[in-house]
Coordinates of C-alpha atoms in Angstrom, one line a residue:
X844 CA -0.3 60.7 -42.3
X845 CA -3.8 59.3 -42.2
X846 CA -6.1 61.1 -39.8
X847 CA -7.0 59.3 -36.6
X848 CA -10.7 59.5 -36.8
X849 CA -10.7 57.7 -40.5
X850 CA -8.3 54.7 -38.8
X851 CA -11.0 54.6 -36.0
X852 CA -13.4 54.5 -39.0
X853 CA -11.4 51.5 -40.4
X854 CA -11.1 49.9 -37.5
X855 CA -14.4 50.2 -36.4
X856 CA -15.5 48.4 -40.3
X857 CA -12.9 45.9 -39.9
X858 CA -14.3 44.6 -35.7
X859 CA -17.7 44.4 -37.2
X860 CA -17.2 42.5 -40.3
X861 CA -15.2 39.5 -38.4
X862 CA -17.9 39.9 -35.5
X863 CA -20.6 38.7 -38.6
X864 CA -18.1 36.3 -39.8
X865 CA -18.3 34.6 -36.2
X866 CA -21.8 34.9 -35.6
X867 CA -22.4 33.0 -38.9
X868 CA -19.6 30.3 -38.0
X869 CA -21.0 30.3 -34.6
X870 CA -23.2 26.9 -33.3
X871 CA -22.6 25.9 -37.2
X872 CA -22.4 21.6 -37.3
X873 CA -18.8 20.2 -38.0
X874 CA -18.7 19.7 -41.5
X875 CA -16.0 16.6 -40.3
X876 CA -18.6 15.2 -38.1
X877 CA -21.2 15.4 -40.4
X878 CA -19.4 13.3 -43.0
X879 CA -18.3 10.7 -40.4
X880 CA -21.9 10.3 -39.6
X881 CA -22.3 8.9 -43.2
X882 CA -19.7 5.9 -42.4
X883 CA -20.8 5.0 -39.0
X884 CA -23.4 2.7 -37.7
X885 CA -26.3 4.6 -36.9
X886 CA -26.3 4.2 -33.3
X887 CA -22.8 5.6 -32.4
X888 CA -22.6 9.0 -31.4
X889 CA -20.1 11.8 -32.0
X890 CA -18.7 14.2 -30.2
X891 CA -21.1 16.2 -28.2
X892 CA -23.3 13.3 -27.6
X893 CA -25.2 14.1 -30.8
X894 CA -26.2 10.8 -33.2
X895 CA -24.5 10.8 -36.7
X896 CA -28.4 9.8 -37.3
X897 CA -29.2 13.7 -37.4
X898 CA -27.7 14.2 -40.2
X899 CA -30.4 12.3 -42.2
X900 CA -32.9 15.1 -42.5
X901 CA -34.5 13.1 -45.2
X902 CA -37.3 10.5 -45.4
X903 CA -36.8 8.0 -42.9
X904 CA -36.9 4.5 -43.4
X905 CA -39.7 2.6 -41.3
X906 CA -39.4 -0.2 -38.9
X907 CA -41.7 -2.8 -41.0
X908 CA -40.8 -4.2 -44.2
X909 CA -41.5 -1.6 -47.7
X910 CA -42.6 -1.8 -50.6
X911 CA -41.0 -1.4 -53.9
X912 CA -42.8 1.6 -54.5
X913 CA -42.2 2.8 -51.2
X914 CA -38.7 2.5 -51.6
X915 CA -38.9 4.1 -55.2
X916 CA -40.7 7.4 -52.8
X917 CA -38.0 7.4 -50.6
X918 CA -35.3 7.1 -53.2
X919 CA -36.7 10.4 -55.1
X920 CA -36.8 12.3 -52.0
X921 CA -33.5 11.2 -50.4
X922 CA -31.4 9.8 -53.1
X923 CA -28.0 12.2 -53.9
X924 CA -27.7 12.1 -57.3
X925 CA -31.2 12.8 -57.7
X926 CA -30.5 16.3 -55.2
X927 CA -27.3 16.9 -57.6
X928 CA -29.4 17.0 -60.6
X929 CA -32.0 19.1 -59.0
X930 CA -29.0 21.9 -58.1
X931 CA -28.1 21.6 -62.0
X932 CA -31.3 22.6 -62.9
X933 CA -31.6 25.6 -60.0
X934 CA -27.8 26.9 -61.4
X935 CA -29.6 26.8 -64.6
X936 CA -32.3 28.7 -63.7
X937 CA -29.4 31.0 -62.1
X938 CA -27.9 31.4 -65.3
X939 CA -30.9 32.0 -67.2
X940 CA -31.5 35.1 -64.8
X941 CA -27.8 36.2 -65.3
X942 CA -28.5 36.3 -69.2
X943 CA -32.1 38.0 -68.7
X944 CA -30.1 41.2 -67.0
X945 CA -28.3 41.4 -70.3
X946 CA -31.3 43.3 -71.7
X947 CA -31.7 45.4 -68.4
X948 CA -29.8 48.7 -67.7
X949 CA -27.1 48.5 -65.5
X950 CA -26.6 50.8 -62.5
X951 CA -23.8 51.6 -60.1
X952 CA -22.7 53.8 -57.5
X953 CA -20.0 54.8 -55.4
X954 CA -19.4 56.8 -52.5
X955 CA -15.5 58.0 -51.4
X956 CA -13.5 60.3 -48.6
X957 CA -10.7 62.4 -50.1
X958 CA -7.9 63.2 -47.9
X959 CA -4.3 64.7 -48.8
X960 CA -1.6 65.6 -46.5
X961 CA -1.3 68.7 -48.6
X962 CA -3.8 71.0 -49.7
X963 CA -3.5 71.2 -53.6
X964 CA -2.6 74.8 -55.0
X965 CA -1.3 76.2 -58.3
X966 CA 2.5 78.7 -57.8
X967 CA 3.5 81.0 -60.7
X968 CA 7.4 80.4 -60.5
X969 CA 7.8 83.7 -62.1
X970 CA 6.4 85.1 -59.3
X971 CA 7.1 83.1 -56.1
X972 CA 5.7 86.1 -53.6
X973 CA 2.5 86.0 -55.2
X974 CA 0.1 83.5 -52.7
X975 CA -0.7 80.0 -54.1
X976 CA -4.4 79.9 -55.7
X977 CA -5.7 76.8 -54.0
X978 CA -7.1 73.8 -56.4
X979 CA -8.9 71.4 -53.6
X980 CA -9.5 71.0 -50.6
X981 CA -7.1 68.4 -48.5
X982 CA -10.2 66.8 -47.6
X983 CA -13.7 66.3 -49.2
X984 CA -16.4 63.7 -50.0
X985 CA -17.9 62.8 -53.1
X986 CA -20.4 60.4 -54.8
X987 CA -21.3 59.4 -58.2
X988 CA -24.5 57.1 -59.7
X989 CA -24.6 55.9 -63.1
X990 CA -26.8 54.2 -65.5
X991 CA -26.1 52.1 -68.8
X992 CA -28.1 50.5 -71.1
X993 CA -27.4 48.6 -74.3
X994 CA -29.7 49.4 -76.6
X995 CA -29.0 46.9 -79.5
X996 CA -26.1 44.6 -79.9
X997 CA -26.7 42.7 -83.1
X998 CA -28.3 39.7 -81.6
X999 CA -25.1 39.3 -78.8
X1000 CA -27.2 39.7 -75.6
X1001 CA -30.7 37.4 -77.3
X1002 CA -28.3 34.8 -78.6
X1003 CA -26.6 34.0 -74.5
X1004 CA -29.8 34.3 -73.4
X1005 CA -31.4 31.9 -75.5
X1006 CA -28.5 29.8 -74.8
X1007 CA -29.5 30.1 -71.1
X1008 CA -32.6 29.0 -71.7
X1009 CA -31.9 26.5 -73.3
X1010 CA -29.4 25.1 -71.4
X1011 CA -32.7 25.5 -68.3
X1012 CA -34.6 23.3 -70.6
X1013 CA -31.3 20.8 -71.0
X1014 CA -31.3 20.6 -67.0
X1015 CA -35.0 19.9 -66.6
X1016 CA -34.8 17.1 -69.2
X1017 CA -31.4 15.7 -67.5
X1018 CA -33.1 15.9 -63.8
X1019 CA -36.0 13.8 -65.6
X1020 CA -33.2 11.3 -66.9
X1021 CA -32.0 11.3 -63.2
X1022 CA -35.2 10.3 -61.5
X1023 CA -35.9 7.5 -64.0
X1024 CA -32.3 6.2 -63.5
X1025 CA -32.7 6.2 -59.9
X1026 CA -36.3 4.5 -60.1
X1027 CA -34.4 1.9 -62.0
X1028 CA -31.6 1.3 -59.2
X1029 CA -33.8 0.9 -56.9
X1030 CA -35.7 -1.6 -58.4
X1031 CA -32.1 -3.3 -59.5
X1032 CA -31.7 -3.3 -55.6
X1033 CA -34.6 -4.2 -54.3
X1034 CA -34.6 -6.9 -56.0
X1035 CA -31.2 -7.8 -55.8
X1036 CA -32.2 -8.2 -52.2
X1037 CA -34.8 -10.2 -52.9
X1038 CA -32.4 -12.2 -54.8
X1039 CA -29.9 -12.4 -51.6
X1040 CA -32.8 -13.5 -49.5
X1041 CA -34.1 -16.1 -51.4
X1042 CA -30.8 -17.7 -51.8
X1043 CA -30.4 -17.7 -48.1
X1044 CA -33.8 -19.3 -47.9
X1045 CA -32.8 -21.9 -50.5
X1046 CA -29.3 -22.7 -48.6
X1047 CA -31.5 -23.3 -45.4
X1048 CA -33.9 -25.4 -47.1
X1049 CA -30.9 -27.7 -49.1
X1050 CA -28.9 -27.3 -45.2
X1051 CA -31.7 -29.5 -43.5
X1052 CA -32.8 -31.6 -46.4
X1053 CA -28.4 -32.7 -46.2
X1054 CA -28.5 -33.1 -42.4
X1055 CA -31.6 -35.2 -42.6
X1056 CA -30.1 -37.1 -44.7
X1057 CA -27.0 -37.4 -43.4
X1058 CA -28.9 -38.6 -40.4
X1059 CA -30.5 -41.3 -42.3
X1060 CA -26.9 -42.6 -43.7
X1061 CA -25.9 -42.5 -40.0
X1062 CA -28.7 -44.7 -38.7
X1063 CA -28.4 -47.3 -42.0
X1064 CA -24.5 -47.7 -41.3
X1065 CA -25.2 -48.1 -38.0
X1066 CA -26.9 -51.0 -38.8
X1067 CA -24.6 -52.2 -41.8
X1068 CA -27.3 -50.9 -44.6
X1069 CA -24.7 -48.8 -46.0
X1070 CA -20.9 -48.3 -45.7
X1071 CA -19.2 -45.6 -43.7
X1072 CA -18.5 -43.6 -47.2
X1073 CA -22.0 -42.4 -47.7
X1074 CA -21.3 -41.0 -44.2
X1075 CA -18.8 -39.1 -45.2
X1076 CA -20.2 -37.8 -48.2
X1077 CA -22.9 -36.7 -46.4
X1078 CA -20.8 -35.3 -44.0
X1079 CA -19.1 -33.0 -47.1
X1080 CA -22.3 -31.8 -48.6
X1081 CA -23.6 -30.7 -44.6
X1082 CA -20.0 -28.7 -44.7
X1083 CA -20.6 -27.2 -48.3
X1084 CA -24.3 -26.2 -47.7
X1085 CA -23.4 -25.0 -44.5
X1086 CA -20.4 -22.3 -46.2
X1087 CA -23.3 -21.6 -49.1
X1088 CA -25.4 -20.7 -46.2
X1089 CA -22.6 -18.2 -44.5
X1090 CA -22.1 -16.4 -47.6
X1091 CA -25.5 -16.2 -48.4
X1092 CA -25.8 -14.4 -45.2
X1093 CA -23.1 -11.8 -46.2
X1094 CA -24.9 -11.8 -49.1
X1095 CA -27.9 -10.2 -47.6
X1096 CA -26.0 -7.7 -45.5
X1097 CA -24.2 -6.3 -48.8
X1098 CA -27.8 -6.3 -50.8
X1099 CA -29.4 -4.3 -47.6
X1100 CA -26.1 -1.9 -47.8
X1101 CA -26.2 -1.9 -51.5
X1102 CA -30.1 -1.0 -51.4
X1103 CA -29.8 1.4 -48.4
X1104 CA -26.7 3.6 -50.7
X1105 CA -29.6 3.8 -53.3
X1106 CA -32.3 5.2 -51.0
X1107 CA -29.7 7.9 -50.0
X1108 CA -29.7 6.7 -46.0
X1109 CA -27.2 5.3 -43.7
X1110 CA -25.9 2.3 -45.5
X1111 CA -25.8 0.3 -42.5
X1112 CA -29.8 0.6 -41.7
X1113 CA -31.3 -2.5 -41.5
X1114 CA -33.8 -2.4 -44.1
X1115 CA -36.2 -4.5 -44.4
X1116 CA -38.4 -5.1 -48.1
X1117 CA -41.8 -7.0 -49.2
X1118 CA -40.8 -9.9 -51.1
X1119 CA -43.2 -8.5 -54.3
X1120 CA -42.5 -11.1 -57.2
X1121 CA -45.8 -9.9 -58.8
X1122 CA -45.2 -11.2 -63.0
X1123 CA -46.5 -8.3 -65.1
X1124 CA -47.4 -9.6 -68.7
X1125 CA -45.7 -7.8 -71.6
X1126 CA -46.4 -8.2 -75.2
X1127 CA -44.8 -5.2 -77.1
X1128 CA -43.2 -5.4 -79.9
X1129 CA -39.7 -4.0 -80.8
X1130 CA -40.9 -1.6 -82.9
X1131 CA -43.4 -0.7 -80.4
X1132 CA -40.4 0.2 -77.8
X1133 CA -38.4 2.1 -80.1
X1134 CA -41.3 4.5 -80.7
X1135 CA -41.9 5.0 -77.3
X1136 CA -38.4 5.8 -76.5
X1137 CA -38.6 8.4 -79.3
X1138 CA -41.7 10.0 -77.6
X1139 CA -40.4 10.0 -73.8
X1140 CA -36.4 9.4 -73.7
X1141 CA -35.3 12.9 -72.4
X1142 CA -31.8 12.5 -73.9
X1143 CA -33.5 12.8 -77.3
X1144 CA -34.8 16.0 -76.6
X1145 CA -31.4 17.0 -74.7
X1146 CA -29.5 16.2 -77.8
X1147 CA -31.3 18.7 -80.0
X1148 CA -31.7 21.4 -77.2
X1149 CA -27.7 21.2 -77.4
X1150 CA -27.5 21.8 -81.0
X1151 CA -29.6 25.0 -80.6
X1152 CA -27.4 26.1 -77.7
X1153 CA -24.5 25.7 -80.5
X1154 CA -26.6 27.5 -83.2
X1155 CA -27.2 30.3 -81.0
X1156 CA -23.8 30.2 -79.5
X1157 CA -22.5 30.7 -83.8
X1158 CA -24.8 33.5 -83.7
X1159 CA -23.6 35.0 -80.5
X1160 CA -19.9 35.0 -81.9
X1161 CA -20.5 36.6 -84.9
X1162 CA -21.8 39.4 -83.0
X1163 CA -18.9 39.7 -81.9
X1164 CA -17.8 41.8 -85.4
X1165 CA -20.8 44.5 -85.8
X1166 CA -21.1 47.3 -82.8
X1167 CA -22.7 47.6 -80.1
X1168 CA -25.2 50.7 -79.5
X1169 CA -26.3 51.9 -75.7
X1170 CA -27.6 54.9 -73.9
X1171 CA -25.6 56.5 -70.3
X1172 CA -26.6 58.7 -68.0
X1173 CA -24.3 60.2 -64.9
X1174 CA -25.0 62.2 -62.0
X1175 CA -22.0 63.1 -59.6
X1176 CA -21.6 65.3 -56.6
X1177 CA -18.5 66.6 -54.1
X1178 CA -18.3 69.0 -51.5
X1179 CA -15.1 70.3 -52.3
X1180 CA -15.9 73.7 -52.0
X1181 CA -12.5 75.1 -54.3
X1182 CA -13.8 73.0 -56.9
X1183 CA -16.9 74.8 -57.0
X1184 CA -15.3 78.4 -56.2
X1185 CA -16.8 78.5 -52.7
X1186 CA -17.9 81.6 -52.1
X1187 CA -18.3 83.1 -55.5
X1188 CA -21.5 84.4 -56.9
X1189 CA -21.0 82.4 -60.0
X1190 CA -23.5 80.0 -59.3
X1191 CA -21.6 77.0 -60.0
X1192 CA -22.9 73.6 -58.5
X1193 CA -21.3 71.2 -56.4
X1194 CA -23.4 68.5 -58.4
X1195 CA -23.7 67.5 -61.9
X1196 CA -26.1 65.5 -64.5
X1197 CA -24.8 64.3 -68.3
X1198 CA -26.3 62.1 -70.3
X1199 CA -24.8 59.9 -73.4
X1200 CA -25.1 58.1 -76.3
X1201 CA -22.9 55.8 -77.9
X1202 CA -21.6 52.9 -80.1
X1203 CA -18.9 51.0 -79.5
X1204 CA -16.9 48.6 -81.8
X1205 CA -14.1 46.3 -81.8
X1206 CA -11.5 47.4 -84.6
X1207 CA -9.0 44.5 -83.6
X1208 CA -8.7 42.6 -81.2
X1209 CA -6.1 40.0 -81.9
X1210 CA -7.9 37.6 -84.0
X1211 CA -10.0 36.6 -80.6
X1212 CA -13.7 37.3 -82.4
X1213 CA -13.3 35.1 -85.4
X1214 CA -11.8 32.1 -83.3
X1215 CA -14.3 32.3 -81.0
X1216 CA -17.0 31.8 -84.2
X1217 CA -14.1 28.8 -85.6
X1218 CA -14.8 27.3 -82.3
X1219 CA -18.3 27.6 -82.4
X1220 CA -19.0 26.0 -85.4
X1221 CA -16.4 22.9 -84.5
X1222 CA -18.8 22.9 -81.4
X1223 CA -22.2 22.9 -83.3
X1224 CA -20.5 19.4 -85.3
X1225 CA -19.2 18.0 -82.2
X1226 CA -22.6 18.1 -80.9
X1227 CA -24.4 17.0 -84.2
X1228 CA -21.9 13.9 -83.8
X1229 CA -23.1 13.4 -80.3
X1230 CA -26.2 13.6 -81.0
X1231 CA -26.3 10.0 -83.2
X1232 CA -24.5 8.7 -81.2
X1233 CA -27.0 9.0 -78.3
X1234 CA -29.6 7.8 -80.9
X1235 CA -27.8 4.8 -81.4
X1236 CA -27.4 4.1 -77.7
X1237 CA -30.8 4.8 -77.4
X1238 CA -31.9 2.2 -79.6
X1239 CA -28.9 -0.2 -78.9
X1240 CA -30.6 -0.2 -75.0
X1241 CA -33.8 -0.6 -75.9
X1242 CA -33.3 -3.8 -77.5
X1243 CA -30.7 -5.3 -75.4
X1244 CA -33.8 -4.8 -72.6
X1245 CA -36.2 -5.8 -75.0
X1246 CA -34.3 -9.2 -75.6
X1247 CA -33.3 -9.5 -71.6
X1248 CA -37.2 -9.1 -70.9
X1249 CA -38.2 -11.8 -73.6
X1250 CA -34.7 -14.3 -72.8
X1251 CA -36.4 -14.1 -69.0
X1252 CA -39.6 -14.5 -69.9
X1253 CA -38.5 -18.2 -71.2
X1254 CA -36.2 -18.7 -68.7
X1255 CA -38.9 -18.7 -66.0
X1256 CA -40.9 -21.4 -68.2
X1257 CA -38.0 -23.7 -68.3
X1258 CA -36.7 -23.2 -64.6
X1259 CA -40.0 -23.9 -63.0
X1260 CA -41.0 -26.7 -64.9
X1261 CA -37.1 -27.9 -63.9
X1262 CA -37.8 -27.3 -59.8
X1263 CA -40.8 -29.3 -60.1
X1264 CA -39.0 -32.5 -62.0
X1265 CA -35.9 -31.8 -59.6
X1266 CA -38.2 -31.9 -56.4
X1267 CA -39.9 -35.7 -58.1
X1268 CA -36.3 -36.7 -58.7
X1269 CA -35.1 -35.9 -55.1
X1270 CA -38.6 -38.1 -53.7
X1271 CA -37.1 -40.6 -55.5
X1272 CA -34.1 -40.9 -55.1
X1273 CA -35.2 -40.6 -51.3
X1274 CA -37.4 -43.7 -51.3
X1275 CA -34.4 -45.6 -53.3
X1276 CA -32.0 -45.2 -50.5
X1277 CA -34.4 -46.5 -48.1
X1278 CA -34.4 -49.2 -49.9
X1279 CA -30.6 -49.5 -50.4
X1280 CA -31.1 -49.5 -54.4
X1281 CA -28.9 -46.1 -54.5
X1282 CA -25.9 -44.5 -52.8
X1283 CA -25.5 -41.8 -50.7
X1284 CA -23.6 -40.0 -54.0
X1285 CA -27.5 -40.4 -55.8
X1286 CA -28.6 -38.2 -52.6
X1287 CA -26.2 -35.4 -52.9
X1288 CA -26.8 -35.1 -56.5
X1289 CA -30.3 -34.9 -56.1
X1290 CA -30.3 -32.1 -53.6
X1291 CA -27.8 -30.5 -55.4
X1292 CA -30.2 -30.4 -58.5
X1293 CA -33.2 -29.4 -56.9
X1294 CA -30.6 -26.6 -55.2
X1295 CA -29.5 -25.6 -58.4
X1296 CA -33.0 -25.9 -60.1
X1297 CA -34.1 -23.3 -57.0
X1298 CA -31.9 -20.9 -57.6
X1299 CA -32.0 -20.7 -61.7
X1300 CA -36.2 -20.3 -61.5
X1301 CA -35.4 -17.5 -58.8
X1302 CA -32.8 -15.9 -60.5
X1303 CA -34.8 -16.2 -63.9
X1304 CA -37.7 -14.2 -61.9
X1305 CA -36.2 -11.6 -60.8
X1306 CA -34.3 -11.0 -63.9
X1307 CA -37.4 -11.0 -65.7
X1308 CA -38.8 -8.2 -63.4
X1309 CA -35.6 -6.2 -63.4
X1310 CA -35.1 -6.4 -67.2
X1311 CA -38.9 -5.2 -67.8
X1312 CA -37.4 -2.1 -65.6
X1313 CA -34.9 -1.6 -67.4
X1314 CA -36.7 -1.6 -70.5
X1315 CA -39.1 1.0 -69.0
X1316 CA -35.7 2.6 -68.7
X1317 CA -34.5 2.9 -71.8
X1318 CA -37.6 3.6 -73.2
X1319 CA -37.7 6.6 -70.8
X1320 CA -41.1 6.2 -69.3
X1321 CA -43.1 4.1 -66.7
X1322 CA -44.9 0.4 -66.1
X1323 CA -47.8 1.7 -66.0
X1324 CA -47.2 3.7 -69.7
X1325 CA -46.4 0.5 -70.7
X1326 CA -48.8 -1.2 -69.3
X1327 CA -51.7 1.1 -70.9
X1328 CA -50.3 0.6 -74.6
X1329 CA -50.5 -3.1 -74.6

């Protein structure tokens, strides 16, 4: 039967280890209310009258239109991905720590309460009137501290932790791949925003050039000029331009939501952005672009950081066959006074120090160690594979940008010389009607044109500015890098 002081003990433990456990869960935000506030509108509250809006303990997103490159700022310091990577690279730096203790001794200690229901004693059953010489106590304490270091493992202990540092190095470079990705969606974004607005703009612009002149075909027929068909056909292009106009609208709203997901805030934020269509000349060559990916695309240093981690990792299994070699040392104590003869003159301790040194080696163990080095080395070609075939995305991304920048590049020649001939065409065609020499059909196709011609030199623009991003992108570096080699 256990004492009732050490079940007052255990009880005792037990109330102040679930009073911790509340304290900590105490006042601590619903995680389900934190979540909703990433779906709802900004403005509607939860529970407790608190705003979903406090969750966003971020960068916040100003009242006035931004800037590309303040949206790039506010991207890198809120975006989620972005975090996630930077986590990696923390558990990396974790895991390099975990590999360091490897080479540092290990100590532990223990501390425990003894208690029998019977006191332990020795009986000579040839004798059973002699008294029973007494072993132990039925109840004593006793403690125990130990140290242990390896001193050499045949390269086991330097080969994980080289792996762990390397794979610190593999995070750093993957965090740098990160940041660049997410400076290239938000530029995909932004200017996919842009994009939204200025067809908007263009559907307003084509929406009153129709109506006005579906109030000129309404005056002429009036007066017999014209028949009540180019009316009507009007009539159709005001109802077409008016449906291009209500999805241009939804248009925006998805862009803004799009563009707000990138920035890491509240997708339904009405963000606002500078409409920056600034043309930044660009004159590298192909082979200019492949070297420069060479000398700044993280994934090519990632690749070979990963064959090394195999390497070492061949190395580390091997180790796995030769001994390993450490040192001990042990000190223990109990105040179980029939242990130590209490009350002789012997001089025996209740406490004792031994020290030790070893090696230890693995005579069999199944066949485990020489997999493990099979594996290895199937892991090491794996990688080698994996590594050309990032160097031929590499270079199969650089020049699908490089042609995207230079396809855009002519685009925007064409298209604007085509808005300006569509805009003289439309004149015309104006002045014709007016004087009854064209049809109301002449009209519509006109402003469809120039409508069209509008929207291909936009488009073409912002391609060209998004394609020169994602160039910088798969070359791995920045605009103004780029900018400084031409």
């Amino acid at each position: 039967m256990i004492p009732k002081p050490v079940i007052a003990v255990i009880c005792l433990f037990a109330l102040i280890l679930s009073s911790c456990a509340g304290t900590r869960l105490h006042g601590r935000e619903n995680p389900e209310n934190r979540l909703k506030g990433r779906i709802l509108l900004p403005e509607m509250n939860v529970t407790r009258g608190e705003k979903h809006g406090a969750f966003y303990k971020a960068v916040p997103i100003p009242k006035r239109p931004i800037s590309l490159q303040e949206a790039i700022e506010i991207a890198l310091k809120n975006n989620h991905a972005l975090r996630r990577a930077l986590e990696d690279v923390d558990i990396a730096a974790a895991d390099k720590n975990i590999a360091r203790s490897l080479f540092l001794p290990g100590i532990t200690a223990g501390w425990a309460y003894d208690w029998s229901d019977r006191q332990r004693a020795m009986v000579n059953p040839k004798n059973p009137l002699m008294p029973p010489m007494y072993a132990g106590e039925k109840e004593f304490r006793r403690a125990e501290i130990k140290l242990m270091m390896t001193i050499w493992d045949f390269g086991r202990s330097l080969g994980a932790y080289n792996q762990a540092k390397l794979g610190h190095e593999i995070a750093g470079l993957l965090y740098e791949r990160a940041r660049q990705q997410v400076i290239l969606n938000v530029v995909s974004a932004y200017y996919d925003l842009l994009r939204a607005q200025r067809g908007k703009i263009i559907a307003e612009e084509s929406l009153v050039q129709a109506k006005e002149h579906l109030r000129t075909a309404t005056v002429f027929e009036k007066y017999g000029v014209v028949d009540m068909n180019d009316v009507l056909r009007a009539k159709v292009q005001v109802a077409e331009l008016s449906q291009m106009l209500i999805k241009a609208r939804n248009g925006v709203e998805l862009a803004t939501s799009k563009l707000n997901s990138v920035l890491g805030i509240n997708v339904n934020s009405p963000t606002r952005v500078v409409d920056n269509t600034t043309i930044v000349p660009f004159s590298l060559s192909l082979r200019d672009c492949l070297e420069l990916a060479v000398e700044h695309r993280p994934e090519f240093e990632v690749v070979q950081n990963v064959i090394r981690v195999e390497e070492e990792g061949i190395r580390t299994a091997r180790a796995g066959h030769l001994p390993r070699i450490y040192v001990a040392g042990n000190y223990a104590w109990n105040d179980d006074d029939y242990q130590k003869f209490a009350g002789s003159t012997g001089g025996l301790h209740d406490d004792n120090i031994s020290a030790e040194i070893g090696i230890q080696i693995e005579l069999f163990g199944g066949g485990r160690t020489t997999a493990e080095v099979r594996k290895a080395k199937k892991k090491l070609a794996k990688a080698n594979e994996k590594a050309k075939d990032m160097c031929d995305g590499i270079s199969l991304q650089v020049k699908a940008a490089f042609l995207d920048v230079h396809e855009a590049r002519e685009r925007i020649k064409v298209t604007k010389e085509a808005v300006a001939q569509a805009k003289e065409n439309l004149r015309l065609m104006n002045n014709k009607y007016r004087e009854s020499v064209v049809t109301s059909i002449d009209i519509v196709d006109a402003e469809t044109l120039l409508t069209r011609s509008k929207q291909n030199y936009y488009t073409a623009l912002y391609d060209y500015i998004v394609a020169l991003a994602r160039l910088e992108n798969a070359i791995g570096t920045s605009s103004k890098r780029i900018e400084a080699t031409q």
